[in-house]
mmCIF file of C-alpha atoms and ligand atoms in Angstrom:
data_model
loop_
_atom_site.group_PDB
_atom_site.id
_atom_site.type_symbol
_atom_site.label_atom_id
_atom_site.label_comp_id
_atom_site.label_asym_id
_atom_site.label_seq_id
_atom_site.Cartn_x
_atom_site.Cartn_y
_atom_site.Cartn_z
ATOM 1 C CA UNK A 1 5.274 23.602 5.861
ATOM 2 C CA UNK A 2 5.361 21.320 3.018
ATOM 3 C CA UNK A 3 2.286 21.696 0.545
ATOM 4 C CA UNK A 4 2.871 18.144 -1.404
ATOM 5 C CA UNK A 5 3.035 15.243 0.317
ATOM 6 C CA UNK A 6 6.050 13.052 1.020
ATOM 7 C CA UNK A 7 3.529 9.773 -1.010
ATOM 8 C CA UNK A 8 3.561 12.187 -4.195
ATOM 9 C CA UNK A 9 7.066 12.708 -4.109
ATOM 10 C CA UNK A 10 7.744 8.834 -4.446
ATOM 11 C CA UNK A 11 5.293 9.189 -8.139
ATOM 12 C CA UNK A 12 7.019 10.069 -11.216
ATOM 13 C CA UNK A 13 5.113 12.554 -13.455
ATOM 14 C CA UNK A 14 3.999 10.020 -16.807
ATOM 15 C CA UNK A 15 7.003 10.134 -18.771
ATOM 16 C CA UNK A 16 4.778 9.253 -21.787
ATOM 17 C CA UNK A 17 3.605 12.847 -21.299
ATOM 18 C CA UNK A 18 6.938 14.556 -22.825
ATOM 19 C CA UNK A 19 6.871 13.254 -26.449
ATOM 20 C CA UNK A 20 2.783 13.100 -26.231
ATOM 21 C CA UNK A 21 3.223 16.881 -25.263
ATOM 22 C CA UNK A 22 5.820 17.256 -28.417
ATOM 23 C CA UNK A 23 3.756 15.708 -30.551
ATOM 24 C CA UNK A 24 0.867 18.234 -29.956
ATOM 25 C CA UNK A 25 3.070 20.989 -30.597
ATOM 26 C CA UNK A 26 4.780 19.911 -33.730
ATOM 27 C CA UNK A 27 1.088 19.232 -35.114
ATOM 28 C CA UNK A 28 -0.178 22.602 -33.874
ATOM 29 C CA UNK A 29 2.662 24.538 -35.407
ATOM 30 C CA UNK A 30 1.599 23.145 -38.788
ATOM 31 C CA UNK A 31 3.637 19.583 -38.861
ATOM 32 C CA UNK A 32 2.451 16.492 -40.733
ATOM 33 C CA UNK A 33 1.827 14.298 -37.480
ATOM 34 C CA UNK A 34 1.715 10.808 -37.409
ATOM 35 C CA UNK A 35 0.481 9.437 -33.800
ATOM 36 C CA UNK A 36 1.170 5.957 -32.891
ATOM 37 C CA UNK A 37 0.558 6.647 -28.830
ATOM 38 C CA UNK A 38 -2.673 6.259 -28.134
ATOM 39 C CA UNK A 39 -3.804 3.534 -26.417
ATOM 40 C CA UNK A 40 -7.443 2.874 -27.748
ATOM 41 C CA UNK A 41 -9.376 2.116 -31.199
ATOM 42 C CA UNK A 42 -9.848 4.498 -34.246
ATOM 43 C CA UNK A 43 -13.255 3.869 -34.539
ATOM 44 C CA UNK A 44 -16.592 4.555 -32.671
ATOM 45 C CA UNK A 45 -18.166 2.628 -30.135
ATOM 46 C CA UNK A 46 -20.719 0.203 -31.740
ATOM 47 C CA UNK A 47 -24.642 1.881 -32.411
ATOM 48 C CA UNK A 48 -26.187 -0.916 -30.133
ATOM 49 C CA UNK A 49 -23.901 0.184 -27.474
ATOM 50 C CA UNK A 50 -24.883 3.984 -28.410
ATOM 51 C CA UNK A 51 -28.686 3.803 -28.574
ATOM 52 C CA UNK A 52 -28.459 1.890 -25.278
ATOM 53 C CA UNK A 53 -26.429 5.215 -23.646
ATOM 54 C CA UNK A 54 -29.207 7.384 -25.673
ATOM 55 C CA UNK A 55 -32.431 5.491 -24.559
ATOM 56 C CA UNK A 56 -30.323 5.666 -20.714
ATOM 57 C CA UNK A 57 -30.414 9.467 -20.607
ATOM 58 C CA UNK A 58 -33.876 9.599 -22.269
ATOM 59 C CA UNK A 59 -35.302 6.816 -19.104
ATOM 60 C CA UNK A 60 -34.049 9.405 -17.251
ATOM 61 C CA UNK A 61 -31.362 6.354 -15.940
ATOM 62 C CA UNK A 62 -29.435 10.078 -14.922
ATOM 63 C CA UNK A 63 -29.537 9.628 -11.116
ATOM 64 C CA UNK A 64 -27.069 8.111 -8.629
ATOM 65 C CA UNK A 65 -26.858 4.360 -8.403
ATOM 66 C CA UNK A 66 -25.418 1.775 -5.953
ATOM 67 C CA UNK A 67 -21.807 2.313 -5.649
ATOM 68 C CA UNK A 68 -20.158 -0.258 -7.312
ATOM 69 C CA UNK A 69 -22.372 -0.401 -9.845
ATOM 70 C CA UNK A 70 -26.092 -0.775 -10.719
ATOM 71 C CA UNK A 71 -27.279 -5.027 -9.955
ATOM 72 C CA UNK A 72 -28.013 -5.363 -13.894
ATOM 73 C CA UNK A 73 -24.568 -4.691 -14.756
ATOM 74 C CA UNK A 74 -23.320 -6.954 -12.072
ATOM 75 C CA UNK A 75 -25.642 -9.374 -13.094
ATOM 76 C CA UNK A 76 -24.368 -9.017 -16.738
ATOM 77 C CA UNK A 77 -20.741 -9.446 -15.698
ATOM 78 C CA UNK A 78 -21.501 -12.562 -13.874
ATOM 79 C CA UNK A 79 -22.526 -13.602 -17.383
ATOM 80 C CA UNK A 80 -19.786 -13.140 -19.278
ATOM 81 C CA UNK A 81 -17.457 -14.599 -16.784
ATOM 82 C CA UNK A 82 -19.138 -17.858 -17.075
ATOM 83 C CA UNK A 83 -19.484 -17.246 -20.671
ATOM 84 C CA UNK A 84 -16.001 -16.583 -21.598
ATOM 85 C CA UNK A 85 -13.708 -17.950 -18.914
ATOM 86 C CA UNK A 86 -16.019 -20.663 -16.970
ATOM 87 C CA UNK A 87 -15.832 -18.979 -13.758
ATOM 88 C CA UNK A 88 -19.121 -18.518 -11.322
ATOM 89 C CA UNK A 89 -19.260 -15.237 -9.256
ATOM 90 C CA UNK A 90 -22.358 -13.938 -7.510
ATOM 91 C CA UNK A 91 -23.011 -10.214 -7.501
ATOM 92 C CA UNK A 92 -21.699 -9.647 -4.067
ATOM 93 C CA UNK A 93 -18.067 -10.527 -5.384
ATOM 94 C CA UNK A 94 -18.717 -7.823 -8.619
ATOM 95 C CA UNK A 95 -16.910 -4.343 -8.588
ATOM 96 C CA UNK A 96 -17.786 -1.674 -11.261
ATOM 97 C CA UNK A 97 -15.810 0.935 -11.337
ATOM 98 C CA UNK A 98 -14.930 4.510 -13.309
ATOM 99 C CA UNK A 99 -12.501 2.431 -15.973
ATOM 100 C CA UNK A 100 -10.184 -0.593 -15.443
ATOM 101 C CA UNK A 101 -8.106 1.807 -13.798
ATOM 102 C CA UNK A 102 -9.896 2.802 -10.517
ATOM 103 C CA UNK A 103 -10.347 -0.668 -10.375
ATOM 104 C CA UNK A 104 -6.972 -1.363 -9.727
ATOM 105 C CA UNK A 105 -6.188 1.359 -7.955
ATOM 106 C CA UNK A 106 -8.939 0.804 -5.498
ATOM 107 C CA UNK A 107 -8.076 -2.713 -4.884
ATOM 108 C CA UNK A 108 -4.514 -1.540 -3.773
ATOM 109 C CA UNK A 109 -5.199 1.315 -1.687
ATOM 110 C CA UNK A 110 -7.331 -1.426 0.012
ATOM 111 C CA UNK A 111 -4.356 -3.639 0.707
ATOM 112 C CA UNK A 112 -1.504 -2.490 0.440
ATOM 113 C CA UNK A 113 0.297 -1.645 3.860
ATOM 114 C CA UNK A 114 3.936 0.403 3.714
ATOM 115 C CA UNK A 115 6.439 -1.761 2.714
ATOM 116 C CA UNK A 116 4.113 -4.593 1.730
ATOM 117 C CA UNK A 117 5.735 -5.621 -2.472
ATOM 118 C CA UNK A 118 3.870 -6.462 -5.659
ATOM 119 C CA UNK A 119 5.822 -7.917 -8.076
ATOM 120 C CA UNK A 120 5.383 -6.284 -11.655
ATOM 121 C CA UNK A 121 7.155 -8.166 -14.721
ATOM 122 C CA UNK A 122 8.750 -5.569 -17.362
ATOM 123 C CA UNK A 123 7.681 -4.544 -19.637
ATOM 124 C CA UNK A 124 4.546 -3.426 -17.149
ATOM 125 C CA UNK A 125 1.539 -0.605 -18.098
ATOM 126 C CA UNK A 126 2.838 2.620 -16.813
ATOM 127 C CA UNK A 127 0.111 2.497 -14.147
ATOM 128 C CA UNK A 128 1.125 -0.226 -11.879
ATOM 129 C CA UNK A 129 4.412 1.232 -10.305
ATOM 130 C CA UNK A 130 3.254 4.538 -9.382
ATOM 131 C CA UNK A 131 -0.545 3.104 -8.391
ATOM 132 C CA UNK A 132 1.387 0.408 -5.595
ATOM 133 C CA UNK A 133 4.100 3.381 -4.634
ATOM 134 C CA UNK A 134 0.907 5.941 -4.126
ATOM 135 C CA UNK A 135 -1.044 3.207 -1.953
ATOM 136 C CA UNK A 136 2.747 3.294 -0.404
ATOM 137 C CA UNK A 137 3.269 -0.295 -1.321
ATOM 138 C CA UNK A 138 7.138 -1.632 -3.224
ATOM 139 C CA UNK A 139 7.084 -2.114 -6.791
ATOM 140 C CA UNK A 140 9.659 -4.703 -7.989
ATOM 141 C CA UNK A 141 9.787 -5.517 -10.986
ATOM 142 C CA UNK A 142 10.524 -8.621 -12.371
ATOM 143 C CA UNK A 143 12.194 -8.790 -16.271
ATOM 144 C CA UNK A 144 10.235 -10.323 -19.062
ATOM 145 C CA UNK A 145 12.604 -9.902 -21.808
ATOM 146 C CA UNK A 146 12.923 -10.076 -25.892
ATOM 147 C CA UNK A 147 14.452 -13.446 -25.570
ATOM 148 C CA UNK A 148 11.346 -14.697 -23.922
ATOM 149 C CA UNK A 149 8.923 -12.955 -26.253
ATOM 150 C CA UNK A 150 8.259 -10.793 -23.551
ATOM 151 C CA UNK A 151 7.219 -13.388 -21.380
ATOM 152 C CA UNK A 152 7.307 -14.147 -17.372
ATOM 153 C CA UNK A 153 9.365 -17.281 -16.819
ATOM 154 C CA UNK A 154 8.578 -19.293 -13.459
ATOM 155 C CA UNK A 155 11.963 -18.783 -13.039
ATOM 156 C CA UNK A 156 11.928 -14.872 -12.655
ATOM 157 C CA UNK A 157 8.526 -14.969 -10.597
ATOM 158 C CA UNK A 158 10.183 -17.460 -7.883
ATOM 159 C CA UNK A 159 12.755 -14.950 -7.818
ATOM 160 C CA UNK A 160 10.743 -11.900 -7.581
ATOM 161 C CA UNK A 161 9.120 -13.238 -4.733
ATOM 162 C CA UNK A 162 9.601 -12.886 -1.192
ATOM 163 C CA UNK A 163 7.692 -12.481 2.415
ATOM 164 C CA UNK A 164 6.537 -9.257 1.964
ATOM 165 C CA UNK A 165 4.953 -9.886 -1.382
ATOM 166 C CA UNK A 166 1.214 -9.469 -0.814
ATOM 167 C CA UNK A 167 0.403 -9.167 -5.157
ATOM 168 C CA UNK A 168 1.886 -10.611 -8.116
ATOM 169 C CA UNK A 169 0.069 -8.223 -11.099
ATOM 170 C CA UNK A 170 -0.270 -10.143 -14.161
ATOM 171 C CA UNK A 171 -1.310 -8.734 -17.595
ATOM 172 C CA UNK A 172 -2.617 -11.565 -20.872
ATOM 173 C CA UNK A 173 -1.934 -10.281 -23.369
ATOM 174 C CA UNK A 174 -0.240 -6.899 -22.984
ATOM 175 C CA UNK A 175 -0.216 -3.036 -23.079
ATOM 176 C CA UNK A 176 3.136 -2.636 -24.246
ATOM 177 C CA UNK A 177 3.779 -5.822 -26.075
ATOM 178 C CA UNK A 178 0.780 -7.027 -27.421
ATOM 179 C CA UNK A 179 2.054 -10.989 -25.878
ATOM 180 C CA UNK A 180 -0.459 -13.206 -24.776
ATOM 181 C CA UNK A 181 0.527 -16.383 -22.162
ATOM 182 C CA UNK A 182 -0.944 -19.525 -23.789
ATOM 183 C CA UNK A 183 -2.816 -21.952 -20.880
ATOM 184 C CA UNK A 184 0.078 -24.077 -20.386
ATOM 185 C CA UNK A 185 2.332 -20.659 -19.911
ATOM 186 C CA UNK A 186 -0.239 -19.415 -17.195
ATOM 187 C CA UNK A 187 -0.124 -22.510 -15.780
ATOM 188 C CA UNK A 188 3.480 -22.743 -14.947
ATOM 189 C CA UNK A 189 3.029 -19.167 -13.250
ATOM 190 C CA UNK A 190 0.632 -20.803 -11.429
ATOM 191 C CA UNK A 191 2.301 -23.517 -10.041
ATOM 192 C CA UNK A 192 4.638 -21.346 -8.645
ATOM 193 C CA UNK A 193 2.497 -19.282 -6.935
ATOM 194 C CA UNK A 194 0.507 -22.697 -5.186
ATOM 195 C CA UNK A 195 3.475 -22.612 -3.604
ATOM 196 C CA UNK A 196 3.463 -18.996 -2.089
ATOM 197 C CA UNK A 197 -0.120 -19.023 -0.622
ATOM 198 C CA UNK A 198 0.693 -15.854 1.052
ATOM 199 C CA UNK A 199 0.681 -13.876 -2.635
ATOM 200 C CA UNK A 200 -2.357 -12.517 -3.843
ATOM 201 C CA UNK A 201 -3.106 -12.382 -7.856
ATOM 202 C CA UNK A 202 -4.062 -9.337 -9.515
ATOM 203 C CA UNK A 203 -5.063 -10.285 -13.895
ATOM 204 C CA UNK A 204 -5.276 -7.713 -15.465
ATOM 205 C CA UNK A 205 -7.586 -9.196 -18.589
ATOM 206 C CA UNK A 206 -8.147 -5.845 -20.509
ATOM 207 C CA UNK A 207 -7.502 -6.694 -23.572
ATOM 208 C CA UNK A 208 -8.813 -10.586 -23.521
ATOM 209 C CA UNK A 209 -10.819 -10.337 -26.899
ATOM 210 C CA UNK A 210 -8.074 -8.579 -28.733
ATOM 211 C CA UNK A 211 -6.395 -12.035 -29.240
ATOM 212 C CA UNK A 212 -5.084 -12.753 -33.188
ATOM 213 C CA UNK A 213 -4.835 -16.059 -34.993
ATOM 214 C CA UNK A 214 -4.953 -19.221 -32.906
ATOM 215 C CA UNK A 215 -4.214 -17.570 -29.691
ATOM 216 C CA UNK A 216 -6.806 -18.553 -26.995
ATOM 217 C CA UNK A 217 -7.062 -16.335 -24.234
ATOM 218 C CA UNK A 218 -6.771 -17.864 -20.276
ATOM 219 C CA UNK A 219 -6.712 -16.260 -17.345
ATOM 220 C CA UNK A 220 -5.744 -17.282 -13.676
ATOM 221 C CA UNK A 221 -8.497 -18.750 -12.038
ATOM 222 C CA UNK A 222 -9.442 -20.135 -14.793
ATOM 223 C CA UNK A 223 -6.112 -22.189 -15.594
ATOM 224 C CA UNK A 224 -5.772 -23.061 -11.378
ATOM 225 C CA UNK A 225 -9.180 -22.843 -9.431
ATOM 226 C CA UNK A 226 -7.699 -23.542 -6.373
ATOM 227 C CA UNK A 227 -6.322 -19.366 -7.463
ATOM 228 C CA UNK A 228 -9.641 -18.219 -6.646
ATOM 229 C CA UNK A 229 -10.109 -17.380 -3.129
ATOM 230 C CA UNK A 230 -7.303 -14.649 -3.494
ATOM 231 C CA UNK A 231 -7.357 -14.167 -6.817
ATOM 232 C CA UNK A 232 -9.123 -10.216 -8.274
ATOM 233 C CA UNK A 233 -10.109 -10.748 -12.421
ATOM 234 C CA UNK A 234 -9.876 -7.144 -13.904
ATOM 235 C CA UNK A 235 -11.286 -6.685 -16.535
ATOM 236 C CA UNK A 236 -13.717 -3.989 -18.844
ATOM 237 C CA UNK A 237 -15.391 -2.639 -21.473
ATOM 238 C CA UNK A 238 -12.516 0.207 -22.846
ATOM 239 C CA UNK A 239 -10.914 -2.019 -25.418
ATOM 240 C CA UNK A 240 -12.689 -4.474 -27.237
ATOM 241 C CA UNK A 241 -16.191 -2.502 -27.087
ATOM 242 C CA UNK A 242 -14.515 0.989 -27.888
ATOM 243 C CA UNK A 243 -15.745 2.792 -25.411
ATOM 244 C CA UNK A 244 -11.818 4.430 -23.595
ATOM 245 C CA UNK A 245 -14.419 7.330 -22.882
ATOM 246 C CA UNK A 246 -17.459 5.975 -21.567
ATOM 247 C CA UNK A 247 -15.078 5.523 -18.563
ATOM 248 C CA UNK A 248 -16.485 1.073 -17.280
ATOM 249 C CA UNK A 249 -13.805 -1.075 -15.856
ATOM 250 C CA UNK A 250 -14.777 -4.125 -13.406
ATOM 251 C CA UNK A 251 -13.095 -7.287 -10.920
ATOM 252 C CA UNK A 252 -14.415 -9.955 -9.367
ATOM 253 C CA UNK A 253 -13.160 -11.577 -6.670
ATOM 254 C CA UNK A 254 -13.222 -12.289 -2.783
ATOM 255 C CA UNK A 255 -16.270 -10.622 -1.133
ATOM 256 C CA UNK A 256 -14.633 -9.159 1.494
ATOM 257 C CA UNK A 257 -11.477 -7.136 -1.108
ATOM 258 C CA UNK A 258 -14.866 -6.109 -2.809
ATOM 259 C CA UNK A 259 -16.124 -4.770 -0.120
ATOM 260 C CA UNK A 260 -12.549 -2.889 1.078
ATOM 261 C CA UNK A 261 -12.941 -1.907 -2.668
ATOM 262 C CA UNK A 262 -16.674 -0.379 -2.880
ATOM 263 C CA UNK A 263 -15.474 1.621 0.899
ATOM 264 C CA UNK A 264 -12.519 3.432 -1.218
ATOM 265 C CA UNK A 265 -15.240 4.391 -4.425
ATOM 266 C CA UNK A 266 -17.858 5.449 -1.283
ATOM 267 C CA UNK A 267 -15.262 7.872 -0.086
ATOM 268 C CA UNK A 268 -14.471 9.377 -3.197
ATOM 269 C CA UNK A 269 -15.851 9.277 -6.735
ATOM 270 C CA UNK A 270 -19.087 6.822 -5.307
ATOM 271 C CA UNK A 271 -20.930 5.105 -8.472
ATOM 272 C CA UNK A 272 -19.375 5.205 -12.038
ATOM 273 C CA UNK A 273 -21.554 7.387 -14.893
ATOM 274 C CA UNK A 274 -25.036 5.644 -14.681
ATOM 275 C CA UNK A 275 -25.417 5.883 -18.589
ATOM 276 C CA UNK A 276 -21.952 4.260 -19.313
ATOM 277 C CA UNK A 277 -23.299 1.027 -16.907
ATOM 278 C CA UNK A 278 -26.298 0.632 -18.778
ATOM 279 C CA UNK A 279 -24.425 1.230 -22.304
ATOM 280 C CA UNK A 280 -21.893 -1.435 -20.596
ATOM 281 C CA UNK A 281 -25.037 -3.308 -19.890
ATOM 282 C CA UNK A 282 -25.550 -3.023 -23.868
ATOM 283 C CA UNK A 283 -21.577 -3.872 -24.816
ATOM 284 C CA UNK A 284 -21.814 -7.430 -22.257
ATOM 285 C CA UNK A 285 -25.378 -9.143 -22.727
ATOM 286 C CA UNK A 286 -25.713 -7.482 -26.527
ATOM 287 C CA UNK A 287 -24.011 -9.117 -29.902
ATOM 288 C CA UNK A 288 -20.732 -9.585 -29.640
ATOM 289 C CA UNK A 289 -20.122 -10.539 -33.707
ATOM 290 C CA UNK A 290 -18.201 -7.404 -34.363
ATOM 291 C CA UNK A 291 -15.908 -8.416 -32.083
ATOM 292 C CA UNK A 292 -13.703 -11.322 -34.618
ATOM 293 C CA UNK A 293 -14.659 -8.963 -37.807
ATOM 294 C CA UNK A 294 -12.389 -5.862 -35.562
ATOM 295 C CA UNK A 295 -9.768 -8.685 -34.844
ATOM 296 C CA UNK A 296 -9.531 -9.739 -38.563
ATOM 297 C CA UNK A 297 -8.417 -5.854 -38.999
ATOM 298 C CA UNK A 298 -6.232 -5.777 -36.162
ATOM 299 C CA UNK A 299 -4.487 -8.785 -37.163
ATOM 300 C CA UNK A 300 -3.832 -7.517 -40.768
ATOM 301 C CA UNK A 301 -2.026 -4.387 -39.348
ATOM 302 C CA UNK A 302 0.050 -6.114 -36.584
ATOM 303 C CA UNK A 303 1.008 -7.728 -39.690
ATOM 304 C CA UNK A 304 1.859 -5.087 -41.837
ATOM 305 C CA UNK A 305 3.953 -3.293 -38.984
ATOM 306 C CA UNK A 306 5.723 -6.208 -37.995
ATOM 307 C CA UNK A 307 6.799 -6.770 -41.556
ATOM 308 C CA UNK A 308 7.956 -2.977 -41.972
ATOM 309 C CA UNK A 309 9.610 -3.424 -39.141
ATOM 310 C CA UNK A 310 11.519 -6.617 -39.462
ATOM 311 C CA UNK A 311 12.716 -5.060 -42.616
ATOM 312 C CA UNK A 312 14.978 -2.657 -40.809
ATOM 313 C CA UNK A 313 18.712 -3.815 -40.296
ATOM 314 C CA UNK A 314 18.917 -3.146 -35.879
ATOM 315 C CA UNK A 315 15.080 -3.412 -35.007
ATOM 316 C CA UNK A 316 13.883 -6.428 -33.685
ATOM 317 C CA UNK A 317 9.843 -6.916 -33.462
ATOM 318 C CA UNK A 318 8.177 -10.388 -32.632
ATOM 319 C CA UNK A 319 5.388 -10.777 -33.937
ATOM 320 C CA UNK A 320 2.407 -10.485 -30.395
ATOM 321 C CA UNK A 321 -0.491 -12.765 -29.711
ATOM 322 C CA UNK A 322 -3.021 -9.967 -28.816
ATOM 323 C CA UNK A 323 -3.997 -5.598 -27.858
ATOM 324 C CA UNK A 324 -3.030 -3.410 -30.144
ATOM 325 C CA UNK A 325 0.323 -2.985 -30.196
ATOM 326 C CA UNK A 326 3.722 -3.850 -31.124
ATOM 327 C CA UNK A 327 7.228 -3.669 -28.796
ATOM 328 C CA UNK A 328 10.117 -3.715 -31.143
ATOM 329 C CA UNK A 329 13.664 -3.743 -29.934
ATOM 330 C CA UNK A 330 16.571 -0.979 -31.451
ATOM 331 C CA UNK A 331 19.582 -2.799 -29.383
ATOM 332 C CA UNK A 332 21.138 -2.655 -33.012
ATOM 333 C CA UNK A 333 20.594 1.140 -33.467
ATOM 334 C CA UNK A 334 22.258 2.160 -30.320
ATOM 335 C CA UNK A 335 25.196 3.832 -30.927
ATOM 336 C CA UNK A 336 24.405 5.052 -34.213
ATOM 337 C CA UNK A 337 23.471 8.635 -35.052
ATOM 338 C CA UNK A 338 21.096 10.250 -37.324
ATOM 339 C CA UNK A 339 20.600 12.129 -40.179
ATOM 340 C CA UNK A 340 20.115 15.187 -38.482
ATOM 341 C CA UNK A 341 23.390 14.086 -36.551
ATOM 342 C CA UNK A 342 21.286 13.070 -32.716
ATOM 343 C CA UNK A 343 23.444 10.593 -31.364
ATOM 344 C CA UNK A 344 21.119 7.322 -30.269
ATOM 345 C CA UNK A 345 22.249 6.712 -27.134
ATOM 346 C CA UNK A 346 18.808 5.204 -25.637
ATOM 347 C CA UNK A 347 15.428 4.476 -26.685
ATOM 348 C CA UNK A 348 13.571 7.783 -25.011
ATOM 349 C CA UNK A 349 16.205 10.191 -27.636
ATOM 350 C CA UNK A 350 15.208 7.691 -30.318
ATOM 351 C CA UNK A 351 11.736 8.263 -30.169
ATOM 352 C CA UNK A 352 12.537 11.981 -29.889
ATOM 353 C CA UNK A 353 14.719 11.939 -32.857
ATOM 354 C CA UNK A 354 12.285 9.987 -34.895
ATOM 355 C CA UNK A 355 9.581 12.425 -34.183
ATOM 356 C CA UNK A 356 11.872 15.386 -34.994
ATOM 357 C CA UNK A 357 12.543 14.177 -38.156
ATOM 358 C CA UNK A 358 10.028 12.881 -39.622
ATOM 359 C CA UNK A 359 6.860 13.563 -37.545
ATOM 360 C CA UNK A 360 5.980 10.143 -36.185
ATOM 361 C CA UNK A 361 5.313 9.852 -32.436
ATOM 362 C CA UNK A 362 6.102 6.565 -30.527
ATOM 363 C CA UNK A 363 6.410 5.995 -26.780
ATOM 364 C CA UNK A 364 9.858 4.987 -25.864
ATOM 365 C CA UNK A 365 10.616 1.602 -23.948
ATOM 366 C CA UNK A 366 11.861 3.319 -20.587
ATOM 367 C CA UNK A 367 8.824 4.129 -19.884
ATOM 368 C CA UNK A 368 6.975 0.844 -20.041
ATOM 369 C CA UNK A 369 10.076 -0.530 -17.707
ATOM 370 C CA UNK A 370 12.248 -2.486 -20.375
ATOM 371 C CA UNK A 371 14.936 -0.754 -22.891
ATOM 372 C CA UNK A 372 15.834 -0.551 -25.387
ATOM 373 C CA UNK A 373 12.402 -0.767 -27.647
ATOM 374 C CA UNK A 374 9.489 1.452 -28.427
ATOM 375 C CA UNK A 375 5.979 0.791 -28.418
ATOM 376 C CA UNK A 376 3.926 1.625 -31.659
ATOM 377 C CA UNK A 377 -0.148 1.686 -30.702
ATOM 378 C CA UNK A 378 -1.740 0.052 -34.328
ATOM 379 C CA UNK A 379 -4.826 0.546 -33.962
ATOM 380 C CA UNK A 380 -4.849 3.047 -36.488
ATOM 381 C CA UNK A 381 -5.684 3.358 -40.263
ATOM 382 C CA UNK A 382 -3.521 0.679 -42.134
ATOM 383 C CA UNK A 383 -2.738 4.098 -44.782
ATOM 384 C CA UNK A 384 -1.103 5.904 -41.225
ATOM 385 C CA UNK A 385 0.436 2.534 -41.107
ATOM 386 C CA UNK A 386 1.870 2.231 -43.804
ATOM 387 C CA UNK A 387 3.379 5.900 -44.534
ATOM 388 C CA UNK A 388 4.702 5.554 -40.476
ATOM 389 C CA UNK A 389 6.846 2.929 -40.890
ATOM 390 C CA UNK A 390 8.271 4.128 -44.045
ATOM 391 C CA UNK A 391 9.206 6.953 -42.439
ATOM 392 C CA UNK A 392 10.952 5.000 -39.644
ATOM 393 C CA UNK A 393 12.381 2.436 -41.924
ATOM 394 C CA UNK A 394 13.946 5.555 -43.423
ATOM 395 C CA UNK A 395 15.190 6.837 -40.594
ATOM 396 C CA UNK A 396 16.761 4.396 -39.617
ATOM 397 C CA UNK A 397 18.211 3.304 -42.837
ATOM 398 C CA UNK A 398 20.127 7.067 -42.956
ATOM 399 C CA UNK A 399 21.939 6.238 -39.306
ATOM 400 C CA UNK A 400 25.285 6.433 -39.749
HETATM 401 C C1 PLP B 1 -3.332 -3.022 -19.492
HETATM 402 C C2 PLP B 1 -3.988 -1.690 -19.541
HETATM 403 N N1 PLP B 1 -4.845 -2.185 -17.952
HETATM 404 C C3 PLP B 1 -6.177 -1.030 -17.757
HETATM 405 C C4 PLP B 1 -5.952 -0.392 -18.557
HETATM 406 C C5 PLP B 1 -7.260 0.939 -18.200
HETATM 407 O O1 PLP B 1 -8.080 0.877 -18.742
HETATM 408 P P1 PLP B 1 -9.599 1.711 -19.190
HETATM 409 O O2 PLP B 1 -9.135 2.814 -19.480
HETATM 410 O O3 PLP B 1 -10.787 1.345 -18.581
HETATM 411 O O4 PLP B 1 -9.455 2.698 -17.159
HETATM 412 C C6 PLP B 1 -5.454 -0.005 -19.750
HETATM 413 C C7 PLP B 1 -5.723 1.526 -20.799
HETATM 414 O O5 PLP B 1 -4.920 1.970 -21.164
HETATM 415 C C8 PLP B 1 -4.154 -0.803 -20.292
HETATM 416 O O6 PLP B 1 -3.636 -1.013 -21.548
#
């Protein structure tokens, strides 16, 4: 009998691992590597949040808790939704998990039957399609092109919906493009969803607070209140509070769905880390003053990277509204040959050659479902970004 399940055979290993592994190998061999692959802030968790975690340990808050979150955290999450998004939820509508990732996974596992479809705009966060496949569903990819600043058009959403569609996954600001949808752009999509009452909305608002210039974040249930009863609004503390390792994410939605997600969590991981939950209470209830400060820094880094990349012949880099990624197109470089003699046939070859020849690690676009592009995470120092971008400039300029 075959050891591994048929379901697992549907899932591909993370395509980002090859680049990450290669970068680690080169670094271990003593090469000068600049990693622009990691999707996390380069600074520590704010001190008030660290202190709340330490205080929780000292106070003996180290036991099991309710499966999907302590009441204090659920209350803080309800207050956050009211304060930031004008959305009313009660604690029974809140699910807290081990990162936003687990919350998404629980939602898909709790709802998908074989053959049911999930519409995913591309480029997408790498885990969406494979989570859908693990849950037995079928990802339906809807292109969000460079020409439209990587935003899904209402026409493309309409075309992707079928009678089998169960979910539409929405992510703004986006990983990997940083594209943030305006109120009107979200409304254009929710208008389509209003015509298809069988489709549920899973909105991943993980990068809500990482928004620059005059961009104003909004979320589907806020823009179209009539969607409230079929929307799961997911968010978390990982990115805005520099808490990626603490592993706390959460979602709000109809009680029936939240209860189903709790059932899955109760038979798999049980409660998210107790100490992290108390730290997350402080993250949400404590000062938010460092967010605009951090955002000034991120906006400056974004501008630096976008300017330097757009100076390259053959590269087009739109300026995104949020998150800490850019997703330049390398269409103009396809078919050229690098200084070391590698023919650039696609974005994976580009990223591999860039790493080998210059020591700059980026993630190739095919991993996110839209090519030929690559993703840079600019959550790293200005110096490293300047050096990396000038190496990319040199690498491209030397192509024949
Ligand atoms: C768009 C998006 N959603 C969800 C997650 C998962 O967040 P967490 O680390 O809280 O599981 C990430 C992390 O990279 C992300 O980029």
